[in-house]
């Protein structure tokens, strides 16, 4: 497969788009940002920006000459995913990185999230059908698990309130999950584009570490030099409250069930790859990180 050098990215100003764009530029790719005509996002100086409406025709024009496209738009952008894939294939783009960044093929998520999984599968199946018909077009999905350094900062509901130095430990706090840092997410995209043959037409599994809540708390206490105020929570209670809220149309059900899904004791749901060897981390050059290192990043913000 030919080398990939010119890379377009959708969603470059987003939570994951920023570190991915930075990693692509640092790795020496020629990056072009594609953004919505109506977007108010801002972008780093020195990177070409194409502002366009997201019709297949306009997107095909925008993508012409690119070797690869990375789609990392937020949930409101998912309805455009299929048009982006169609446009990439029509424009002669060799690799499309899907808007996944999820938990991968083995994830046993709660049924309440089936709609999100179905939306992702629709894009993936569409890309797979195009790749089957046109061997010059290929796709990759990247599974990252929990985006840990960002999530610890952004969502105190995950159990760690950094400014207040307080924590809620759910169940026994020993449920292990896999996670990838923002640096690891950026490197995963770079790794896929540097290894196009090995990553063609499949989902890759990425992890920076496997960890549990008790280990994160211990690392936070060590890093901050004081004991945190710790309360106990129950994932059973979260499952009940999340399902009740969903029934009542209260949008906060999502966080209840995301956290229950992450920490539910003895279920092992939230594992992208049980060991580093079972993941694609080595292939893609995603570093193994320590819990102390991750907590340090979360504290630095
Ligand atoms: N594994 C996990 O736990 C986890 C957590 C969070 C997110 N994710 C996944 O990661 C991906 C990126 O999420 P994110 O949080 O980085 O996204 P985000 O920050 O919410 O949004 C990224 C970009 O999406 C574009 N966008 C927003 N609304 C749009 C619309 N209506 N149409 C088209 N584009 C739109 C915007 O770019 P422009 O303004 O430039 O157009 C925006 O900057 C998603 O697939 C998400 O599901 C996974």
Tab-separated table of C-alpha atoms and ligand atoms in Angstrom:
chain	number	residue	atom	x	y	z
A	1	UNK	CA	0.000	0.000	0.000
A	2	UNK	CA	1.303	3.473	-0.943
A	3	UNK	CA	2.627	5.790	1.750
A	4	UNK	CA	0.184	8.193	3.361
A	5	UNK	CA	1.343	11.829	3.596
A	6	UNK	CA	-1.616	14.167	3.035
A	7	UNK	CA	-4.233	13.856	5.759
A	8	UNK	CA	-7.553	15.682	6.154
A	9	UNK	CA	-9.273	15.847	9.528
A	10	UNK	CA	-12.911	16.546	10.439
A	11	UNK	CA	-13.481	17.716	14.029
A	12	UNK	CA	-9.959	19.115	14.514
A	13	UNK	CA	-10.971	21.489	17.323
A	14	UNK	CA	-12.692	18.814	19.417
A	15	UNK	CA	-11.661	17.064	22.620
A	16	UNK	CA	-9.841	14.368	20.644
A	17	UNK	CA	-9.392	16.374	17.432
A	18	UNK	CA	-6.916	18.773	19.065
A	19	UNK	CA	-4.446	16.115	20.281
A	20	UNK	CA	-4.892	14.088	17.074
A	21	UNK	CA	-4.159	17.137	14.881
A	22	UNK	CA	-1.143	17.985	17.028
A	23	UNK	CA	0.171	14.407	16.790
A	24	UNK	CA	-0.293	14.358	12.986
A	25	UNK	CA	1.565	17.656	12.521
A	26	UNK	CA	4.355	16.588	14.899
A	27	UNK	CA	4.698	13.289	13.024
A	28	UNK	CA	5.275	15.221	9.766
A	29	UNK	CA	2.002	14.611	7.900
A	30	UNK	CA	0.650	17.399	5.653
A	31	UNK	CA	-2.578	18.144	7.508
A	32	UNK	CA	-5.672	19.931	6.181
A	33	UNK	CA	-8.596	20.745	8.454
A	34	UNK	CA	-12.121	20.447	7.060
A	35	UNK	CA	-14.770	22.318	9.024
A	36	UNK	CA	-18.480	23.136	8.662
A	37	UNK	CA	-19.426	26.345	6.863
A	38	UNK	CA	-21.275	27.454	10.019
A	39	UNK	CA	-18.563	26.377	12.496
A	40	UNK	CA	-17.195	28.881	15.022
A	41	UNK	CA	-14.289	26.581	15.925
A	42	UNK	CA	-10.796	28.033	15.912
A	43	UNK	CA	-7.681	26.238	14.670
A	44	UNK	CA	-3.910	26.499	15.103
A	45	UNK	CA	-2.080	28.879	12.762
A	46	UNK	CA	-0.233	27.351	9.836
A	47	UNK	CA	-2.660	24.501	9.040
A	48	UNK	CA	-4.808	24.935	5.893
A	49	UNK	CA	-8.541	25.054	6.668
A	50	UNK	CA	-11.307	24.217	4.181
A	51	UNK	CA	-14.679	25.569	5.270
A	52	UNK	CA	-17.502	23.858	3.404
A	53	UNK	CA	-21.012	22.520	3.581
A	54	UNK	CA	-21.209	18.795	4.243
A	55	UNK	CA	-22.822	17.588	1.006
A	56	UNK	CA	-21.205	14.655	-0.805
A	57	UNK	CA	-20.289	16.908	-3.754
A	58	UNK	CA	-18.643	19.636	-1.648
A	59	UNK	CA	-16.902	17.089	0.576
A	60	UNK	CA	-15.537	15.254	-2.484
A	61	UNK	CA	-14.030	18.536	-3.728
A	62	UNK	CA	-12.563	19.206	-0.276
A	63	UNK	CA	-11.027	15.730	-0.017
A	64	UNK	CA	-9.511	15.537	-3.505
A	65	UNK	CA	-5.729	15.040	-3.339
A	66	UNK	CA	-5.793	13.706	0.231
A	67	UNK	CA	-4.309	10.274	1.021
A	68	UNK	CA	-6.309	9.820	4.223
A	69	UNK	CA	-9.192	11.341	6.156
A	70	UNK	CA	-9.715	11.203	9.918
A	71	UNK	CA	-13.258	11.676	11.214
A	72	UNK	CA	-13.443	12.743	14.862
A	73	UNK	CA	-16.624	14.794	15.017
A	74	UNK	CA	-18.864	14.943	18.083
A	75	UNK	CA	-22.193	13.122	18.332
A	76	UNK	CA	-24.177	15.881	16.504
A	77	UNK	CA	-21.908	15.309	13.484
A	78	UNK	CA	-22.603	11.577	13.195
A	79	UNK	CA	-25.421	12.035	10.640
A	80	UNK	CA	-22.703	13.330	8.234
A	81	UNK	CA	-20.469	10.265	8.659
A	82	UNK	CA	-21.827	8.349	5.656
A	83	UNK	CA	-21.501	11.379	3.345
A	84	UNK	CA	-17.896	11.866	4.489
A	85	UNK	CA	-17.132	8.190	3.745
A	86	UNK	CA	-18.808	8.370	0.321
A	87	UNK	CA	-16.943	11.573	-0.507
A	88	UNK	CA	-13.607	10.105	0.589
A	89	UNK	CA	-14.082	7.069	-1.652
A	90	UNK	CA	-15.186	9.258	-4.566
A	91	UNK	CA	-12.199	11.593	-4.094
A	92	UNK	CA	-9.666	8.728	-4.200
A	93	UNK	CA	-8.772	8.866	-0.486
A	94	UNK	CA	-6.917	5.651	0.376
A	95	UNK	CA	-7.736	5.391	4.102
A	96	UNK	CA	-10.708	6.638	6.113
A	97	UNK	CA	-10.368	6.568	9.906
A	98	UNK	CA	-13.913	6.105	11.180
A	99	UNK	CA	-15.653	8.245	13.777
A	100	UNK	CA	-15.390	5.495	16.420
A	101	UNK	CA	-12.891	6.017	19.281
A	102	UNK	CA	-15.088	3.600	21.210
A	103	UNK	CA	-14.784	0.351	23.150
A	104	UNK	CA	-14.186	-2.007	20.239
A	105	UNK	CA	-15.614	-5.274	18.971
A	106	UNK	CA	-15.679	-7.220	22.271
A	107	UNK	CA	-17.475	-4.598	24.351
A	108	UNK	CA	-20.542	-5.834	26.221
A	109	UNK	CA	-22.100	-2.406	26.739
A	110	UNK	CA	-25.386	-1.768	28.513
A	111	UNK	CA	-28.372	-2.129	26.155
A	112	UNK	CA	-29.316	1.528	26.745
A	113	UNK	CA	-26.346	2.493	24.531
A	114	UNK	CA	-27.342	0.217	21.639
A	115	UNK	CA	-28.471	3.189	19.518
A	116	UNK	CA	-24.989	4.742	19.667
A	117	UNK	CA	-23.374	1.393	18.763
A	118	UNK	CA	-25.842	0.957	15.904
A	119	UNK	CA	-24.987	4.430	14.562
A	120	UNK	CA	-21.291	3.552	14.594
A	121	UNK	CA	-21.940	0.160	12.964
A	122	UNK	CA	-23.864	1.873	10.160
A	123	UNK	CA	-20.829	3.981	9.200
A	124	UNK	CA	-18.454	1.035	9.582
A	125	UNK	CA	-20.603	-1.316	7.478
A	126	UNK	CA	-20.936	1.359	4.812
A	127	UNK	CA	-17.144	1.834	4.684
A	128	UNK	CA	-16.652	-1.956	4.593
A	129	UNK	CA	-19.018	-2.292	1.610
A	130	UNK	CA	-17.182	0.476	-0.278
A	131	UNK	CA	-13.802	-1.091	0.544
A	132	UNK	CA	-15.052	-4.451	-0.726
A	133	UNK	CA	-16.072	-2.895	-4.050
A	134	UNK	CA	-13.067	-0.571	-4.459
A	135	UNK	CA	-9.752	-1.987	-3.289
A	136	UNK	CA	-8.084	1.440	-3.450
A	137	UNK	CA	-10.325	2.561	-0.578
A	138	UNK	CA	-9.722	1.237	2.947
A	139	UNK	CA	-10.944	2.075	6.450
A	140	UNK	CA	-9.870	1.648	10.089
A	141	UNK	CA	-11.817	2.006	13.356
A	142	UNK	CA	-9.856	2.792	16.518
A	143	UNK	CA	-11.061	1.515	19.922
A	144	UNK	CA	-9.612	3.487	22.829
A	145	UNK	CA	-11.705	2.571	25.885
A	146	UNK	CA	-11.833	5.324	28.492
A	147	UNK	CA	-10.071	8.562	27.402
A	148	UNK	CA	-8.645	8.721	30.886
A	149	UNK	CA	-6.617	11.907	31.483
A	150	UNK	CA	-9.295	14.013	29.752
A	151	UNK	CA	-12.206	12.122	31.382
A	152	UNK	CA	-10.774	12.431	34.905
A	153	UNK	CA	-10.610	16.224	34.443
A	154	UNK	CA	-13.867	16.679	32.550
A	155	UNK	CA	-16.156	14.361	34.520
A	156	UNK	CA	-15.933	14.482	38.342
A	157	UNK	CA	-18.902	12.127	38.187
A	158	UNK	CA	-16.379	9.452	37.192
A	159	UNK	CA	-15.580	9.498	40.917
A	160	UNK	CA	-12.731	11.994	41.278
A	161	UNK	CA	-13.290	15.655	42.086
A	162	UNK	CA	-9.810	17.061	41.518
A	163	UNK	CA	-10.330	20.657	42.793
A	164	UNK	CA	-12.060	19.404	45.958
A	165	UNK	CA	-9.680	16.454	46.506
A	166	UNK	CA	-12.635	14.141	47.036
A	167	UNK	CA	-13.646	10.803	45.569
A	168	UNK	CA	-16.590	8.443	45.301
A	169	UNK	CA	-15.447	4.833	45.091
A	170	UNK	CA	-18.059	2.568	43.527
A	171	UNK	CA	-18.568	-0.969	44.877
A	172	UNK	CA	-15.161	-2.303	46.012
A	173	UNK	CA	-13.214	0.014	43.666
A	174	UNK	CA	-11.373	-2.970	42.189
A	175	UNK	CA	-13.078	-3.322	38.779
A	176	UNK	CA	-10.384	-3.036	36.096
A	177	UNK	CA	-10.938	-1.111	32.868
A	178	UNK	CA	-8.686	-0.116	29.983
A	179	UNK	CA	-7.983	3.457	29.042
A	180	UNK	CA	-6.025	5.578	26.568
A	181	UNK	CA	-4.623	9.040	27.195
A	182	UNK	CA	-5.051	11.921	24.736
A	183	UNK	CA	-1.401	11.423	23.778
A	184	UNK	CA	-2.134	7.736	23.136
A	185	UNK	CA	-5.181	8.604	21.014
A	186	UNK	CA	-3.091	10.956	18.858
A	187	UNK	CA	-0.367	8.322	18.520
A	188	UNK	CA	-2.933	5.650	17.590
A	189	UNK	CA	-4.052	7.730	14.586
A	190	UNK	CA	-0.437	8.382	13.571
A	191	UNK	CA	0.324	4.665	13.991
A	192	UNK	CA	-2.569	3.598	11.749
A	193	UNK	CA	-1.453	5.978	8.995
A	194	UNK	CA	2.156	4.792	9.265
A	195	UNK	CA	1.100	1.137	9.099
A	196	UNK	CA	-1.605	1.251	6.416
A	197	UNK	CA	-1.226	-2.370	5.282
A	198	UNK	CA	-1.412	-3.829	8.808
A	199	UNK	CA	-4.423	-1.721	9.779
A	200	UNK	CA	-6.511	-1.889	6.593
A	201	UNK	CA	-10.216	-2.693	6.825
A	202	UNK	CA	-10.369	-3.556	10.506
A	203	UNK	CA	-10.825	-2.185	13.997
A	204	UNK	CA	-7.648	-1.704	16.022
A	205	UNK	CA	-7.568	-1.918	19.826
A	206	UNK	CA	-5.601	0.632	21.795
A	207	UNK	CA	-4.782	1.024	25.482
A	208	UNK	CA	-2.308	3.089	27.508
A	209	UNK	CA	-3.017	1.133	30.700
A	210	UNK	CA	-5.401	-1.115	32.625
A	211	UNK	CA	-6.428	0.305	35.983
A	212	UNK	CA	-9.111	0.356	38.702
A	213	UNK	CA	-10.588	3.128	40.869
A	214	UNK	CA	-8.608	2.205	44.002
A	215	UNK	CA	-5.324	2.499	42.096
A	216	UNK	CA	-6.342	5.908	40.717
A	217	UNK	CA	-7.273	7.158	44.202
A	218	UNK	CA	-3.964	5.955	45.639
A	219	UNK	CA	-2.087	7.736	42.829
A	220	UNK	CA	-4.039	10.982	43.365
A	221	UNK	CA	-3.354	10.883	47.123
A	222	UNK	CA	0.357	10.224	46.510
A	223	UNK	CA	0.611	13.029	43.925
A	224	UNK	CA	-1.252	15.612	46.027
A	225	UNK	CA	0.382	14.555	49.302
A	226	UNK	CA	-2.861	14.310	51.257
A	227	UNK	CA	-5.686	11.866	51.965
A	228	UNK	CA	-8.770	12.608	49.877
A	229	UNK	CA	-12.275	12.763	51.303
A	230	UNK	CA	-13.691	9.387	50.189
A	231	UNK	CA	-17.338	8.385	49.973
A	232	UNK	CA	-18.731	5.061	48.778
A	233	UNK	CA	-21.147	4.597	45.885
A	234	UNK	CA	-22.942	1.622	44.373
A	235	UNK	CA	-23.175	0.773	40.682
A	236	UNK	CA	-26.497	-0.973	41.409
A	237	UNK	CA	-27.895	2.387	42.586
A	238	UNK	CA	-26.507	4.064	39.446
A	239	UNK	CA	-28.153	1.450	37.224
A	240	UNK	CA	-31.492	2.047	38.941
A	241	UNK	CA	-31.238	5.852	38.865
A	242	UNK	CA	-29.926	5.925	35.270
A	243	UNK	CA	-32.752	3.747	33.989
A	244	UNK	CA	-35.349	5.744	35.915
A	245	UNK	CA	-33.971	9.057	34.572
A	246	UNK	CA	-33.931	7.686	31.020
A	247	UNK	CA	-37.602	6.774	31.367
A	248	UNK	CA	-38.348	10.303	32.625
A	249	UNK	CA	-36.417	11.955	29.765
A	250	UNK	CA	-33.720	13.325	32.102
A	251	UNK	CA	-30.501	13.517	30.040
A	252	UNK	CA	-28.276	12.885	33.070
A	253	UNK	CA	-29.096	9.157	32.726
A	254	UNK	CA	-26.124	8.935	30.358
A	255	UNK	CA	-23.502	9.677	33.013
A	256	UNK	CA	-25.165	7.348	35.561
A	257	UNK	CA	-25.054	4.453	33.128
A	258	UNK	CA	-21.610	5.283	31.705
A	259	UNK	CA	-20.158	5.179	35.227
A	260	UNK	CA	-22.118	2.032	36.186
A	261	UNK	CA	-20.861	0.383	33.003
A	262	UNK	CA	-17.268	1.312	33.836
A	263	UNK	CA	-17.167	0.140	37.459
A	264	UNK	CA	-19.802	-2.615	37.825
A	265	UNK	CA	-17.958	-5.148	39.968
A	266	UNK	CA	-16.913	-8.481	38.482
A	267	UNK	CA	-18.436	-7.835	35.057
A	268	UNK	CA	-15.280	-6.911	33.105
A	269	UNK	CA	-17.297	-4.929	30.584
A	270	UNK	CA	-14.952	-2.060	30.001
A	271	UNK	CA	-11.911	-3.830	28.633
A	272	UNK	CA	-10.814	-3.067	25.064
A	273	UNK	CA	-7.976	-5.627	25.247
A	274	UNK	CA	-7.238	-7.745	28.332
A	275	UNK	CA	-3.476	-7.459	27.870
A	276	UNK	CA	-1.182	-5.129	25.973
A	277	UNK	CA	-0.236	-8.100	23.770
A	278	UNK	CA	-3.889	-8.557	22.773
A	279	UNK	CA	-4.033	-4.899	21.760
A	280	UNK	CA	-2.495	-3.096	18.777
A	281	UNK	CA	-0.588	-0.706	21.054
A	282	UNK	CA	2.849	-2.033	20.075
A	283	UNK	CA	2.013	-2.059	16.348
A	284	UNK	CA	0.840	1.563	16.525
A	285	UNK	CA	3.549	2.831	18.893
A	286	UNK	CA	1.113	3.703	21.710
A	287	UNK	CA	3.162	3.796	24.914
A	288	UNK	CA	2.272	1.883	28.064
A	289	UNK	CA	1.621	4.522	30.770
A	290	UNK	CA	1.574	4.280	34.561
A	291	UNK	CA	-1.319	5.321	36.763
A	292	UNK	CA	0.999	7.885	38.404
A	293	UNK	CA	1.774	9.389	34.995
A	294	UNK	CA	-1.895	9.543	34.018
A	295	UNK	CA	-2.909	11.164	37.296
A	296	UNK	CA	-0.083	13.680	36.845
A	297	UNK	CA	-1.548	14.627	33.442
A	298	UNK	CA	-5.056	14.931	34.901
A	299	UNK	CA	-3.758	17.187	37.703
A	300	UNK	CA	-1.843	19.393	35.253
A	301	UNK	CA	-4.977	19.963	33.201
B	1	LIG	N1	-14.475	6.364	24.317
B	1	LIG	C1	-15.145	7.318	24.943
B	1	LIG	O1	-15.473	7.216	26.133
B	1	LIG	C2	-15.462	8.604	24.209
B	1	LIG	C3	-15.640	9.794	24.933
B	1	LIG	C4	-15.904	10.966	24.225
B	1	LIG	C5	-16.033	10.939	22.822
B	1	LIG	N2	-15.885	9.742	22.163
B	1	LIG	C6	-16.011	9.691	20.692
B	1	LIG	O2	-14.948	10.432	20.104
B	1	LIG	C7	-15.405	11.112	18.934
B	1	LIG	C8	-15.096	12.612	19.038
B	1	LIG	O3	-15.708	13.140	20.194
B	1	LIG	P1	-15.270	14.569	20.787
B	1	LIG	O4	-15.783	14.606	22.193
B	1	LIG	O5	-13.812	14.801	20.528
B	1	LIG	O6	-16.134	15.556	19.874
B	1	LIG	P2	-16.493	17.112	20.193
B	1	LIG	O7	-15.336	17.737	20.875
B	1	LIG	O8	-17.818	17.163	20.872
B	1	LIG	O9	-16.703	17.715	18.716
B	1	LIG	C9	-15.664	17.648	17.757
B	1	LIG	C10	-16.023	18.454	16.540
B	1	LIG	O10	-17.181	17.937	15.893
B	1	LIG	C11	-17.616	18.925	14.963
B	1	LIG	N3	-19.069	19.017	14.999
B	1	LIG	C12	-19.860	19.428	16.034
B	1	LIG	N4	-21.173	19.429	15.677
B	1	LIG	C13	-21.197	19.016	14.382
B	1	LIG	C14	-22.243	18.807	13.438
B	1	LIG	N5	-23.525	19.030	13.743
B	1	LIG	N6	-21.895	18.372	12.219
B	1	LIG	C15	-20.616	18.136	11.882
B	1	LIG	N7	-19.579	18.320	12.721
B	1	LIG	C16	-19.861	18.744	13.958
B	1	LIG	C17	-16.985	20.253	15.379
B	1	LIG	O11	-15.955	20.554	14.447
B	1	LIG	P3	-16.037	21.855	13.464
B	1	LIG	O12	-16.557	22.975	14.318
B	1	LIG	O13	-14.636	22.028	13.014
B	1	LIG	O14	-16.959	21.471	12.344
B	1	LIG	C18	-16.385	19.902	16.743
B	1	LIG	O15	-15.256	20.650	17.083
B	1	LIG	C19	-16.904	10.778	18.808
B	1	LIG	O16	-17.039	9.664	17.961
B	1	LIG	C20	-17.289	10.393	20.216
B	1	LIG	O17	-18.394	9.520	20.254
B	1	LIG	C21	-15.582	8.593	22.826
